[in-house]
Tab-separated table of C-alpha atoms and ligand atoms in Angstrom:
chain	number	residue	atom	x	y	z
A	1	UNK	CA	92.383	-13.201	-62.468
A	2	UNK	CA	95.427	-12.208	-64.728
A	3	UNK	CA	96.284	-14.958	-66.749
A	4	UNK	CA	99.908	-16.206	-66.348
A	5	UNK	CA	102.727	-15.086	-68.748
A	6	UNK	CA	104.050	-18.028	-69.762
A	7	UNK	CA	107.094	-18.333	-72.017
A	8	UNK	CA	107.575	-21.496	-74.695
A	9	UNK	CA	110.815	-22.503	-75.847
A	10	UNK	CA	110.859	-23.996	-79.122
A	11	UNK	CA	108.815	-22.739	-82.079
A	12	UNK	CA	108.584	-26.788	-83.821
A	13	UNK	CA	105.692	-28.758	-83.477
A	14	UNK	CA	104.530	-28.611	-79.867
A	15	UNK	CA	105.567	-24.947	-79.246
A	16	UNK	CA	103.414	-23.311	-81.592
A	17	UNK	CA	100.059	-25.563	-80.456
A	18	UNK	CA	100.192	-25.060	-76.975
A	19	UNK	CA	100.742	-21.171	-77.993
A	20	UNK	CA	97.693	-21.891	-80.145
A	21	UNK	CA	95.839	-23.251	-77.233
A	22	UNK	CA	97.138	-20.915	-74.355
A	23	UNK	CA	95.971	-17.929	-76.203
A	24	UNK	CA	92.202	-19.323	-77.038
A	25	UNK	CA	91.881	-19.387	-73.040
A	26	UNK	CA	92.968	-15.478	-73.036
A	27	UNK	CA	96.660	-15.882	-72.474
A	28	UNK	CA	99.446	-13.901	-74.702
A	29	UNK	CA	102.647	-16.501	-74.540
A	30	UNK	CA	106.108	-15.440	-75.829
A	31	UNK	CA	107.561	-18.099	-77.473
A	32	UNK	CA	111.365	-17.955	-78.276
A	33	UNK	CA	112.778	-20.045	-81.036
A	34	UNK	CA	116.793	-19.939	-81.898
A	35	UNK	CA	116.508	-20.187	-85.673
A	36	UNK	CA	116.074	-17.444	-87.599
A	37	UNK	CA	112.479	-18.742	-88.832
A	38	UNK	CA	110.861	-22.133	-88.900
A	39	UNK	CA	112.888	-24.719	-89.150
A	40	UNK	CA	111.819	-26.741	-93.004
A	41	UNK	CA	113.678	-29.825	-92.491
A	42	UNK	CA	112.335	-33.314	-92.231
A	43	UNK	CA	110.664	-35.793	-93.592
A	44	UNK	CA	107.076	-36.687	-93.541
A	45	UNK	CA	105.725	-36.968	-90.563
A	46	UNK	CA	102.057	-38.330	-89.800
A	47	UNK	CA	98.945	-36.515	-87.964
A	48	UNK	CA	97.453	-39.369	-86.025
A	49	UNK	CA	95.760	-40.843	-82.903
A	50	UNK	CA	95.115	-38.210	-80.349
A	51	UNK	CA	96.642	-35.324	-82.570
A	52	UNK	CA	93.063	-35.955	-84.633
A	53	UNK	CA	90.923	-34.697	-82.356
A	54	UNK	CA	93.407	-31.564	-81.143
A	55	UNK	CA	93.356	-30.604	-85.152
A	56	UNK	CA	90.196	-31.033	-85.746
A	57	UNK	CA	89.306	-28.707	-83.056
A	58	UNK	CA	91.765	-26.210	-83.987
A	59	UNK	CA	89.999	-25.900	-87.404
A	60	UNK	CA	93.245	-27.115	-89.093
A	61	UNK	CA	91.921	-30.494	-90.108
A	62	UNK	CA	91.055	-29.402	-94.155
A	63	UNK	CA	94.295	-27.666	-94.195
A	64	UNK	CA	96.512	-30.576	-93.673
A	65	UNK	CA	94.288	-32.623	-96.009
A	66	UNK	CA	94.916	-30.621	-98.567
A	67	UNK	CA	98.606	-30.331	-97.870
A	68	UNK	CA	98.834	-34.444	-97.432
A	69	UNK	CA	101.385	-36.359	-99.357
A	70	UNK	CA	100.071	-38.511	-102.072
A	71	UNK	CA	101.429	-41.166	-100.326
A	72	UNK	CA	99.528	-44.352	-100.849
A	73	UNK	CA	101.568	-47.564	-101.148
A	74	UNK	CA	104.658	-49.142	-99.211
A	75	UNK	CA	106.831	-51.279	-101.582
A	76	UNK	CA	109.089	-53.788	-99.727
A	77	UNK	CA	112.255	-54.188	-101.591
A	78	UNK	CA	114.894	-57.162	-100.662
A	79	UNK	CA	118.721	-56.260	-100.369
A	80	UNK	CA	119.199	-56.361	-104.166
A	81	UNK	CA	116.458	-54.077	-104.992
A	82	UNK	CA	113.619	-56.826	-106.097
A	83	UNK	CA	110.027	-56.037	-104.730
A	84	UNK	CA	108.386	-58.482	-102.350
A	85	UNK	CA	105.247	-57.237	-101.910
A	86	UNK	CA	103.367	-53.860	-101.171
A	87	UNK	CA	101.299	-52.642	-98.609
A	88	UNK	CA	98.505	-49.560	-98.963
A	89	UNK	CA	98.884	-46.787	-96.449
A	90	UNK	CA	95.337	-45.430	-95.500
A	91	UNK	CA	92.787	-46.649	-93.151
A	92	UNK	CA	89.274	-45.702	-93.061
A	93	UNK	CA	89.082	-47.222	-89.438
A	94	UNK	CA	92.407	-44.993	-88.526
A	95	UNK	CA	92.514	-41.869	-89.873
A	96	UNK	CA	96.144	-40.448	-90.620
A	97	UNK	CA	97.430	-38.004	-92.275
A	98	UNK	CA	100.801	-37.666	-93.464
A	99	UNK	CA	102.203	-34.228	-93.741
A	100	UNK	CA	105.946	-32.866	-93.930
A	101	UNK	CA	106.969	-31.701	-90.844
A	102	UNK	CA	107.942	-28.130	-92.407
A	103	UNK	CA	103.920	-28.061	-93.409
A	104	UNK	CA	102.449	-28.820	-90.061
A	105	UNK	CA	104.806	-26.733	-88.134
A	106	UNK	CA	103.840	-23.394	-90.654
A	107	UNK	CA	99.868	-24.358	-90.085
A	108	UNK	CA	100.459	-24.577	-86.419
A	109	UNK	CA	102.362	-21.377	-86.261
A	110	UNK	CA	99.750	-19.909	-88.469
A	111	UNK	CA	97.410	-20.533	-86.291
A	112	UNK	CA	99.301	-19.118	-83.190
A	113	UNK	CA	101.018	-16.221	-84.299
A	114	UNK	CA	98.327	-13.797	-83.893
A	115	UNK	CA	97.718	-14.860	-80.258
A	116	UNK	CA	101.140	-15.144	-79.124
A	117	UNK	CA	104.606	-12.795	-78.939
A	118	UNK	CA	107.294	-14.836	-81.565
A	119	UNK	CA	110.732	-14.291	-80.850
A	120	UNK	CA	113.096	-15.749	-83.906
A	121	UNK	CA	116.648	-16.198	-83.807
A	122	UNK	CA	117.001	-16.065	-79.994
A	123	UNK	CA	117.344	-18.312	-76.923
A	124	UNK	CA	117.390	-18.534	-73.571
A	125	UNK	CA	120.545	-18.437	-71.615
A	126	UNK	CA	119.739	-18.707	-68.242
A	127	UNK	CA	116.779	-19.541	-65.822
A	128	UNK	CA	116.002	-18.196	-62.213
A	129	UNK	CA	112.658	-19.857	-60.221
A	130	UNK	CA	112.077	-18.486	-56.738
A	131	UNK	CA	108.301	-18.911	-55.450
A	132	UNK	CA	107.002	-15.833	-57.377
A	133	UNK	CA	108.350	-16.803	-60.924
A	134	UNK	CA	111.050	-17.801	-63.630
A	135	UNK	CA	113.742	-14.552	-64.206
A	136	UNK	CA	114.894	-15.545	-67.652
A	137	UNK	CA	118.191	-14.286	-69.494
A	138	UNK	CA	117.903	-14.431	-73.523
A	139	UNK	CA	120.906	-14.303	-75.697
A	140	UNK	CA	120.003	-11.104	-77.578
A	141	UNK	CA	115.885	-9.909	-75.954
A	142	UNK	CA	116.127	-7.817	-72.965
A	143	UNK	CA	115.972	-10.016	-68.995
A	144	UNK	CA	112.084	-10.689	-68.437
A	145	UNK	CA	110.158	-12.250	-66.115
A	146	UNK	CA	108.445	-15.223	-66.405
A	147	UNK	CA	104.874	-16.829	-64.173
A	148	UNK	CA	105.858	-20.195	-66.251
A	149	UNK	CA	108.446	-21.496	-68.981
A	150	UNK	CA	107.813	-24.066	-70.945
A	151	UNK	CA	110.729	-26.434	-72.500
A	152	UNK	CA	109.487	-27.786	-76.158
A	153	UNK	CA	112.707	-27.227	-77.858
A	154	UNK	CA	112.943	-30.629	-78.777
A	155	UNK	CA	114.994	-33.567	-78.434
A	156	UNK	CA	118.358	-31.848	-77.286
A	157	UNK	CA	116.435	-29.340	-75.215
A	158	UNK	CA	118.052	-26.683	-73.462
A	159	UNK	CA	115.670	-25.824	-70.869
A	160	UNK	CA	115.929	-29.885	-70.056
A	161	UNK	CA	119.490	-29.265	-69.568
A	162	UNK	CA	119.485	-26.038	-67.446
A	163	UNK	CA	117.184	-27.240	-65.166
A	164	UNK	CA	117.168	-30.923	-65.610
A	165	UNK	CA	120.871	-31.638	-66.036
A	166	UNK	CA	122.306	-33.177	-69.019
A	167	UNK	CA	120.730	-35.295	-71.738
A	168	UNK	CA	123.078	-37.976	-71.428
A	169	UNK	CA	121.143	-39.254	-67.884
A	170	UNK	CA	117.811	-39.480	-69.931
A	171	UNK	CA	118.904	-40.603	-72.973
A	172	UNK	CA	117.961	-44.359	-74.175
A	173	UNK	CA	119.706	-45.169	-77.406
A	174	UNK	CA	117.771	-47.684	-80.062
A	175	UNK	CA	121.201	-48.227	-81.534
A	176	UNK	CA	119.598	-46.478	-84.555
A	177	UNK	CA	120.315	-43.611	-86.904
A	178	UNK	CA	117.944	-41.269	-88.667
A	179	UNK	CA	119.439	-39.363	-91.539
A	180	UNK	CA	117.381	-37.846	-94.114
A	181	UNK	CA	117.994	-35.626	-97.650
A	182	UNK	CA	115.418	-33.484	-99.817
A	183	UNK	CA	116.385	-35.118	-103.662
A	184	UNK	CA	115.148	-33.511	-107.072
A	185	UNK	CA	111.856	-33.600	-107.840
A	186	UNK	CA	111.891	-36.278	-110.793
A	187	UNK	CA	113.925	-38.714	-108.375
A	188	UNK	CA	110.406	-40.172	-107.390
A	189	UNK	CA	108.368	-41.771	-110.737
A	190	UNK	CA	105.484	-42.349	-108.880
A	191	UNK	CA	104.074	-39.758	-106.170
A	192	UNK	CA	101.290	-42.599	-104.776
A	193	UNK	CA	104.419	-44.822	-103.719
A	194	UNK	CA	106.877	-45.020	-100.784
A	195	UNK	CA	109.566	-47.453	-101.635
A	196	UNK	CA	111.855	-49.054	-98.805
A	197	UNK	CA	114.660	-51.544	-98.692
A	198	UNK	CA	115.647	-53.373	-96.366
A	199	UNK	CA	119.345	-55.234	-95.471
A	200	UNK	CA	120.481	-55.980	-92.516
A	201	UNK	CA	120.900	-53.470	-90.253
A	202	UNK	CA	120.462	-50.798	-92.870
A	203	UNK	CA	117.372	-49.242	-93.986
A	204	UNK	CA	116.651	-47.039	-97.649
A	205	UNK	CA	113.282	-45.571	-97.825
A	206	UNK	CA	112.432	-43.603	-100.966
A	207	UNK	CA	109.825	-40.958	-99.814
A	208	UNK	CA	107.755	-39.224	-102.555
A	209	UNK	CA	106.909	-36.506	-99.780
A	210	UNK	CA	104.355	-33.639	-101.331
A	211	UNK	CA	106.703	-31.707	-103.233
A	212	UNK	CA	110.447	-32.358	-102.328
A	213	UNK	CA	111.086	-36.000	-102.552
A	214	UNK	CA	113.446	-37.530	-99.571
A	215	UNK	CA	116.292	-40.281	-99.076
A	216	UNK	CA	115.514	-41.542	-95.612
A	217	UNK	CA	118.236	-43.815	-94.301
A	218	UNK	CA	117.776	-45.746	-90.566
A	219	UNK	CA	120.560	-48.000	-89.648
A	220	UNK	CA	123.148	-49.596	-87.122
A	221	UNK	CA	126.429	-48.054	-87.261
A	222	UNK	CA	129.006	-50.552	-87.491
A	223	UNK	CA	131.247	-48.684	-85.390
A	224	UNK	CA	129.464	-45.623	-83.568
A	225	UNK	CA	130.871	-42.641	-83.665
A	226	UNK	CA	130.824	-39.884	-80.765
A	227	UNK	CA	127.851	-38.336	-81.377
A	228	UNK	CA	128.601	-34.320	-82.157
A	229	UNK	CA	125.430	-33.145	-83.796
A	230	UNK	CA	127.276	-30.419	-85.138
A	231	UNK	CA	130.057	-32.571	-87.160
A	232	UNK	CA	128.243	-32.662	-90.662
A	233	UNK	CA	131.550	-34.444	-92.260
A	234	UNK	CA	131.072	-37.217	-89.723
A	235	UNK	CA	127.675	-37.867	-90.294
A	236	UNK	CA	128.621	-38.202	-93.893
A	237	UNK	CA	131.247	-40.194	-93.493
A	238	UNK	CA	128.812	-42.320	-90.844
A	239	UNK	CA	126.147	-42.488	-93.696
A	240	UNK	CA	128.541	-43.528	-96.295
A	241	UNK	CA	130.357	-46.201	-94.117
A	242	UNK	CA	126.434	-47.513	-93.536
A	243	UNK	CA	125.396	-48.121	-96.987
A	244	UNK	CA	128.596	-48.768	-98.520
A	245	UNK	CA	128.030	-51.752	-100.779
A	246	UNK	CA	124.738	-51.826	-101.032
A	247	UNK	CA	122.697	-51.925	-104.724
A	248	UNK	CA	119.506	-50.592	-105.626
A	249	UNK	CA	119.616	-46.925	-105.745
A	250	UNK	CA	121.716	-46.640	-102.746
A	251	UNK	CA	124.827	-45.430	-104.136
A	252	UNK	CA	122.672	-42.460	-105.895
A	253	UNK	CA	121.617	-41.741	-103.031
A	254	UNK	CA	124.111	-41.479	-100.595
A	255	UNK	CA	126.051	-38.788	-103.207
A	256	UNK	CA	122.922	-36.641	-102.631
A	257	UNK	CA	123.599	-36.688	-98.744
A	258	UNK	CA	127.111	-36.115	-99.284
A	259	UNK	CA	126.324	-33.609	-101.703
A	260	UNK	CA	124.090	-31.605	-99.475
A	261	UNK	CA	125.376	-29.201	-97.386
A	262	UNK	CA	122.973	-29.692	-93.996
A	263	UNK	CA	121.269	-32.949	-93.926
A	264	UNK	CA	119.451	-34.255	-91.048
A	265	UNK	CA	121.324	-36.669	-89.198
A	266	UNK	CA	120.400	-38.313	-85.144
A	267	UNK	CA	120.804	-40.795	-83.673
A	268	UNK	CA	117.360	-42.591	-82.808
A	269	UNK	CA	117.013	-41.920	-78.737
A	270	UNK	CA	113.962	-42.141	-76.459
A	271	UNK	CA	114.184	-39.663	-73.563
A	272	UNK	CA	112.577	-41.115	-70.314
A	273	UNK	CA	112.695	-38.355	-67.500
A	274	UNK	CA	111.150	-39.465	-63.751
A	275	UNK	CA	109.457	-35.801	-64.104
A	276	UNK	CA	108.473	-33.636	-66.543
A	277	UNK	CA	107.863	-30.418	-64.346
A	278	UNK	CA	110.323	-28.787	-61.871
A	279	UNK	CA	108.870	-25.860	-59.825
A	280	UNK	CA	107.368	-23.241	-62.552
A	281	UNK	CA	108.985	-24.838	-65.598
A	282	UNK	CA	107.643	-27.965	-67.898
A	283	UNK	CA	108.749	-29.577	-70.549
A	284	UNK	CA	106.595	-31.211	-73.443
A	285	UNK	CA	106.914	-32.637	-76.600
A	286	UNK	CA	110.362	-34.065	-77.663
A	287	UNK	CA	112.035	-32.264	-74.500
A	288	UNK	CA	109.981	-34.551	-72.405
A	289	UNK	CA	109.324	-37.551	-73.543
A	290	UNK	CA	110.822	-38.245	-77.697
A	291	UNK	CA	109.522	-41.652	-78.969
A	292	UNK	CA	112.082	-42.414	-81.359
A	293	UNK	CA	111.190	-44.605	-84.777
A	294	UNK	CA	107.255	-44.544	-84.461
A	295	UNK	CA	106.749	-41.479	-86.405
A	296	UNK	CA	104.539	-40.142	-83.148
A	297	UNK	CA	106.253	-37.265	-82.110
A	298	UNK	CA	104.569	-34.648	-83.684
A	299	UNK	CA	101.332	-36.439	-82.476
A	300	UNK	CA	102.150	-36.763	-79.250
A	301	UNK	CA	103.632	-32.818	-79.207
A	302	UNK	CA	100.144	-31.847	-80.464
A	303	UNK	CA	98.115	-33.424	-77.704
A	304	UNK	CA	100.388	-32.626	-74.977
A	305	UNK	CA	100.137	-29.426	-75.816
A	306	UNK	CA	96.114	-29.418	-75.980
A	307	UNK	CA	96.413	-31.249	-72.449
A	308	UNK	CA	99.047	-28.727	-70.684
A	309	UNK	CA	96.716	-25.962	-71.614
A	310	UNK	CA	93.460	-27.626	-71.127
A	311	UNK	CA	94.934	-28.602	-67.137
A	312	UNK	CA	96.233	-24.800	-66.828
A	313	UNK	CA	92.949	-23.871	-67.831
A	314	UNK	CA	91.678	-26.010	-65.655
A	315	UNK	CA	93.473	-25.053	-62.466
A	316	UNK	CA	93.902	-20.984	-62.590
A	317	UNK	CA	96.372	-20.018	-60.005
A	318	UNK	CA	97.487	-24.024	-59.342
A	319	UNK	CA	100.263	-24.971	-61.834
A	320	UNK	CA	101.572	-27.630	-59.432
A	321	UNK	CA	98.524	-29.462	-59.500
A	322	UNK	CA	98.017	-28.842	-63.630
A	323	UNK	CA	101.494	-30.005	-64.803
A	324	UNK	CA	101.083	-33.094	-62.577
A	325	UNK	CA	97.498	-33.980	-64.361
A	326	UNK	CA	99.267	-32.932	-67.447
A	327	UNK	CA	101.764	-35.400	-67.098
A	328	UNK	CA	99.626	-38.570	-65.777
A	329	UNK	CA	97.420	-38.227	-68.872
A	330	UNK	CA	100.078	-37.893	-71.903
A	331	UNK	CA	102.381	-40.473	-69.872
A	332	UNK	CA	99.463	-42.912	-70.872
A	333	UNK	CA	100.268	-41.979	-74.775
A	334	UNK	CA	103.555	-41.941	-74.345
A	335	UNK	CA	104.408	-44.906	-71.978
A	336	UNK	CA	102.702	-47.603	-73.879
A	337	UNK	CA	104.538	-46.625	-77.417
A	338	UNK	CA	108.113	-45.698	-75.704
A	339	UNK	CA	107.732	-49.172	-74.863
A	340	UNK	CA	107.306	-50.484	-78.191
A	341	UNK	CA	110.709	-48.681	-79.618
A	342	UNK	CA	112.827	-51.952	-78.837
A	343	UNK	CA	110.873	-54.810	-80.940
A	344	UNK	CA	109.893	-52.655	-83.808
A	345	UNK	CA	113.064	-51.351	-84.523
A	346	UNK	CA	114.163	-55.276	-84.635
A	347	UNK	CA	111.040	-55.906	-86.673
A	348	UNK	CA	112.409	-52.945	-88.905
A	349	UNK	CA	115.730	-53.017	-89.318
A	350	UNK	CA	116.222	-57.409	-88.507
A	351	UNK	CA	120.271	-57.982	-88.229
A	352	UNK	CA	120.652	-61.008	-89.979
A	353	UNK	CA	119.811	-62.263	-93.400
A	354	UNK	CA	117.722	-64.962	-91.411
A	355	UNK	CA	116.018	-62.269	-89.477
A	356	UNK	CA	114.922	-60.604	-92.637
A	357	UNK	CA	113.591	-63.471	-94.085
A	358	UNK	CA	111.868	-64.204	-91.775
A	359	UNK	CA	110.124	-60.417	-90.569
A	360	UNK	CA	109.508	-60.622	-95.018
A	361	UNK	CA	107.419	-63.647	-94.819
A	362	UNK	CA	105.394	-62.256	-91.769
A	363	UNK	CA	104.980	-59.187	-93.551
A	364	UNK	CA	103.945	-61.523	-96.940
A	365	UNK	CA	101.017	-63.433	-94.399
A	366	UNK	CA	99.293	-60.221	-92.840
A	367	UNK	CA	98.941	-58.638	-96.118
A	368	UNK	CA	97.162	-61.909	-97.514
A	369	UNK	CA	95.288	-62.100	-94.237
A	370	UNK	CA	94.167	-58.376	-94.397
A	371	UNK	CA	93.708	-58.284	-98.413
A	372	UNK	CA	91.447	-61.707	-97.458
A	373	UNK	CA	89.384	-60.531	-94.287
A	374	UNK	CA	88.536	-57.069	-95.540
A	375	UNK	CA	90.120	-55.757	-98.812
A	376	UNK	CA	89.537	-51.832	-97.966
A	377	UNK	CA	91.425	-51.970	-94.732
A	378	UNK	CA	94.529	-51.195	-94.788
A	379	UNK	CA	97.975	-50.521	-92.546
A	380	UNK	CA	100.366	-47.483	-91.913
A	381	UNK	CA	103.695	-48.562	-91.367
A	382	UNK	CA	106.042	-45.373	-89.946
A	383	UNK	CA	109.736	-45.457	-90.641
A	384	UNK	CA	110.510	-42.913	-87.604
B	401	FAD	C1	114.691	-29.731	-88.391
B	401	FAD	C2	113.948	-30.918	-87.803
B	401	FAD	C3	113.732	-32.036	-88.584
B	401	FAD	C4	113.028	-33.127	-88.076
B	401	FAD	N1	112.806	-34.184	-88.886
B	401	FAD	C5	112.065	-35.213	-88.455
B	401	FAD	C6	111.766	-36.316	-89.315
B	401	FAD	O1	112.218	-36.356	-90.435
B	401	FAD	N2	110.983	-37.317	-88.835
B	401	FAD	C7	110.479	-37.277	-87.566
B	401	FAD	O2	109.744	-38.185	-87.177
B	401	FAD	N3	110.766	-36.267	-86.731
B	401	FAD	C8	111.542	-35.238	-87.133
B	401	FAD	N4	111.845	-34.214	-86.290
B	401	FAD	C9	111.373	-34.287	-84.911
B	401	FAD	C10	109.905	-33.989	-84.822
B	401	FAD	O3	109.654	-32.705	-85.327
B	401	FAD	C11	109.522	-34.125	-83.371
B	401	FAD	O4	109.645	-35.490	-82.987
B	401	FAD	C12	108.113	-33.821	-83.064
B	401	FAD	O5	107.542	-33.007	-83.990
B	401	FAD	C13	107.990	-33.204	-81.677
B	401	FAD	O6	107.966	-31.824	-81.804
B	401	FAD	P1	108.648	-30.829	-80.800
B	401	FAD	O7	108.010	-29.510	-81.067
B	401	FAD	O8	108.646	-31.378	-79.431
B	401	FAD	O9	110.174	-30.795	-81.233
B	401	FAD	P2	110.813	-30.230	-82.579
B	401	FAD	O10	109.925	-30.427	-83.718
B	401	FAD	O11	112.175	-30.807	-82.618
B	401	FAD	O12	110.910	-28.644	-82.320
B	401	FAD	C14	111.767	-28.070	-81.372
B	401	FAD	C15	112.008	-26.606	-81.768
B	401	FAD	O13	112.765	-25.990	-80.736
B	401	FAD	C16	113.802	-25.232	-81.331
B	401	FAD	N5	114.893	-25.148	-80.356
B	401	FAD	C17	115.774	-26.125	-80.031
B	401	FAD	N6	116.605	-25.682	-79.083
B	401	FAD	C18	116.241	-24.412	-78.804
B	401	FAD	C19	116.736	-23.421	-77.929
B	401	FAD	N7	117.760	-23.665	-77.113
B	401	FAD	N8	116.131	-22.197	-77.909
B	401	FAD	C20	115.077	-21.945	-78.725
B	401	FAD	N9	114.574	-22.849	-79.594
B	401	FAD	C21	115.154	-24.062	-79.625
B	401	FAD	C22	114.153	-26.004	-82.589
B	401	FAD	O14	114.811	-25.184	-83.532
B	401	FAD	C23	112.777	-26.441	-83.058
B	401	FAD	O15	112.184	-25.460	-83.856
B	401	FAD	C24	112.564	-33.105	-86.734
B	401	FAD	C25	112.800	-31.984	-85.940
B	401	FAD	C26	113.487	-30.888	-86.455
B	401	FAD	C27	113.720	-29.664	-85.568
C-alpha cells in the first residue's frame, strides 16, 4: 500500500522526530517551517522520561551526551543574593540529560533530513479536508495535496488556529512569564553550577548552558500587559518593571535583555484542547498539549512523535483509529504533569516573603534527608 503523504508543520522539536520516525516506516513527509532555518533560541532544555527510550532508539543517545551542559549543581540564593543551600542535578536512578534546545532540535533534524522534504522560510496559509485529503495553500510553495497534516508548530500554532479556532479558548495562563537572554561567555565563573534566586514573585536563574551562558527570568507581572508576542519594547519594559529593585546580579542582567535585540519572552500557558485530531489533521507537541514550567516539552514532543508514527504504522489505511490511540497514550504523559503546573509554580515562584521562607526550609530538609538516606542520589529541579 502507498504510504500516506503526510505534511508536518513546524520544524522545532517534535516536527523533525516524527519526520525522523515517519520516514524509518517508508514514508517521505514534507515538513514546512516559517523561519528561514532552525530556530537557536532557548534555554536548556532537558531529555527525560519517555524521550529516553525514543533517543535511544533513534541512535541519538551519545550525541546529546556529548553535547550536555556541564550542568551539575543548583545554588538557592535568597532575595539579597546570599546562598542557602545547593542541590546536585543528576540521578543515576533518572537519567536526564540537559541539552539547549538549539542542540536537540539540529540532532533531530539531522537525523530527519535525509528522509523527509524540508521546506524553510514558508507556511501554510490555508487548509481544505474533504474525505479524500487536506488541499493545502503555502505562502510562497506551489498548492499541494495532502493524505494528512500534522500541526507541531508549537505553542501559538497555526494549524491549531485554522482548524481549531483561536488560542485564546485553550489557553490556561500560570500567571507566569518566561523570558530568557544568551550573556557573554565569562558571565558564568563556574560551568558545573546553575545559580537561581528567588523573591517573591520573581525568579533569576543564572544558566551556565554549554557554550552561551543565559539570564532566565520567570515571574508575576505586577500589572499584565496585553500579550502581543511581537511587541519586543513591551516585553522589555515588562522585564524591567519585574525585577526593578532587586540586588544580586539582577540589574546586570536585565541591561543584557534590554540590550538584546530579540529575546525570548511568553507568557507561561498550558494548552488543554478536548481533541487533538480533527478529520485528517493532528496536532502534537506544544500545538497540542504545552506543559508550561516543567521543562517537559521537548520530552513530551519527542515521544508523541514516536507514538503518532508508531499508531500510523500501526493502522495503514485507518488514521481515525491511529490519532485516537495516539492521543489516549501521550494524554497519560501529559495529563498527570499539566496537572502539576499550578502547585509548582507556587512552590517556585512563593508570593510572599513568608511563602519563601517557608518553600526554603522545605527545600533545606529534603536535601538533608536525601544527602542522609543515600548520598549519590540526587534531584533535577526544571525552571520551565
Ligand atoms: C525559539 C524557541 C525558544 C524556546 N525556548 C524554550 C526554553 O527556553 N525553554 C523551554 O522549556 N522551552 C522553550 N521553547 C519551547 C520548546 O521548544 C517546546 O516546549 C518543546 O520543545 C515542544 O516542541 P515543539 O516542536 O512542539 O514546539 P517548538 O519547539 O516551539 O517548535 C515549533 C516550530 O514550529 C515553527 N512554527 C511556528 N509557527 C509556524 C507556522 N505557522 N508555520 C511553520 N512553522 C511554524 C516554529 O518556528 C518552531 O520551529 C522554545 C521554543 C522556541 C521555538
Amino acid at each position: 500500500m502507498k504510504k500516506p503523504d503526510v505534511l508536518i508543520v513546524g520544524a522545532g522539536i517534535a516536527g523533525p522526530a516524527l519526520a525522523y520516525w515517519l520516514s524509518r516506516n517508508g514514508y517521505r513527509p514534507t515538513v514546512v517551517e516559517h523561519a528561514r532555518q532552525l530556530r537557536s533560541g532557548g534555554s536548556a532544555i532537558v531529555v527525560k522520561g519517555p524521550a529516553i527510550p525514543v533517543a535511544e532508539r533513534m541512535g541519538i543517545l551519545p550525541q546529546l551526551r556529548e553535547l550536555a551542559t556541564r550542568n551539575r549543581s543548583l545554588t538557592l540564593l535568597d532575595p539579597h543574593g546570599r546562598r542557602i543551600l545547593q542541590l546536585p542535578l543528576t540521578s543515576q536512578k533518572n537519567p536526564t540529560i540537559e541539552v539547549t534546545r538549539a542542540d536537540l532540535s539540529r540532532v533531530l533534524h539531522q537525523s530527519a533530513h535525509t528522509g523527509a522534504e524540508f521546506l524553510f522560510d514558508d507556511t501554510i496559509t490555508a487548509l481544505e479536508q474533504d474525505e479524500g485529503g487536506v488541499d493545502v495553500t503555502f505562502r510562497r510553495s506551489a498548492p499541494r495535496r495532502f493524505d494528512l497534516v500534522v500541526g507541531a508548530d508549537g505553542m501559538h500554532s497555526a494549524v491549531r488556529r485554522l482548524v481549531f479556532g483561536p488560542e485564546r479558548q485553550y489557553a490556561r495562563p500560570t500567571g507566569l512569564y518566561g523570558a530568557t537572554v544568551p550573556l557573554e561567555p565569562g558571565a558564568v565563573e563556574d560551568p558545573s553550577q546553575m545559580t537561581m534566586l528567588t523573591a517573591p514573585d520573581r525568579m533569576l536563574v543564572l544558566h551556565p548552558s554549554r557554550t552561551t551562558p543565559l539570564a532566565i527570568f520567570t515571574f508575576r507581572a505586577a500589572h499584565p500587559a496585553p500579550h502581543d508576542r511581537k511587541n519586543t519594547a513591551l516585553h522589555k519594559q515588562t522585564v524591567a518593571d519585574a525585577y526593578a529593585g532587586l540586588r544580586w546580579r539582577a540589574p546586570e542582567l536585565v541591561t543584557a535583555f534590554l540590550d538584546h535585540p530579540a529575546p525570548f519572552f511568553d507568557p507561561l500557558t498550558t494548552l488543554r484542547m478536548p481533541t487533538w485530531s480533527r478529520g485528517r489533521i493532528v496536532l502534537l507537541g506544544d500545538a497540542a498539549a504545552a506543559t508550561a514550567l516543567l521543562g517537559d516539552g521537548s520530552s513530551m514532543a519527542m515521544a508523541g512523535a514516536h507514538a503518532l508514527a508508531e499508531q500510523l504504522a500501526a493502522r495503514p489505511g485507518d488514521h481515525t483509529r491511529a490519532f485516537t490511540a495516539y492521543e489516549s497514550r501521550l494524554r497519560r504523559e501529559v495529563g498527570p504533569r499539566q496537572r502539576r503546573v499550578g502547585p509548582l509554580s507556587r512552590l517556585l515562584l512563593p508570593r510572599t516573603r513568608t511563602g519563601l521562607a517557608i518553600r526554603n526550609a522545605a527545600a533545606r530538609t529534603i536535601n538533608r534527608t536525601i544527602a542522609r538516606t543515600n548520598p549519590t542520589t540526587t534531584r533535577q529541579t526544571a525552571t520551565r
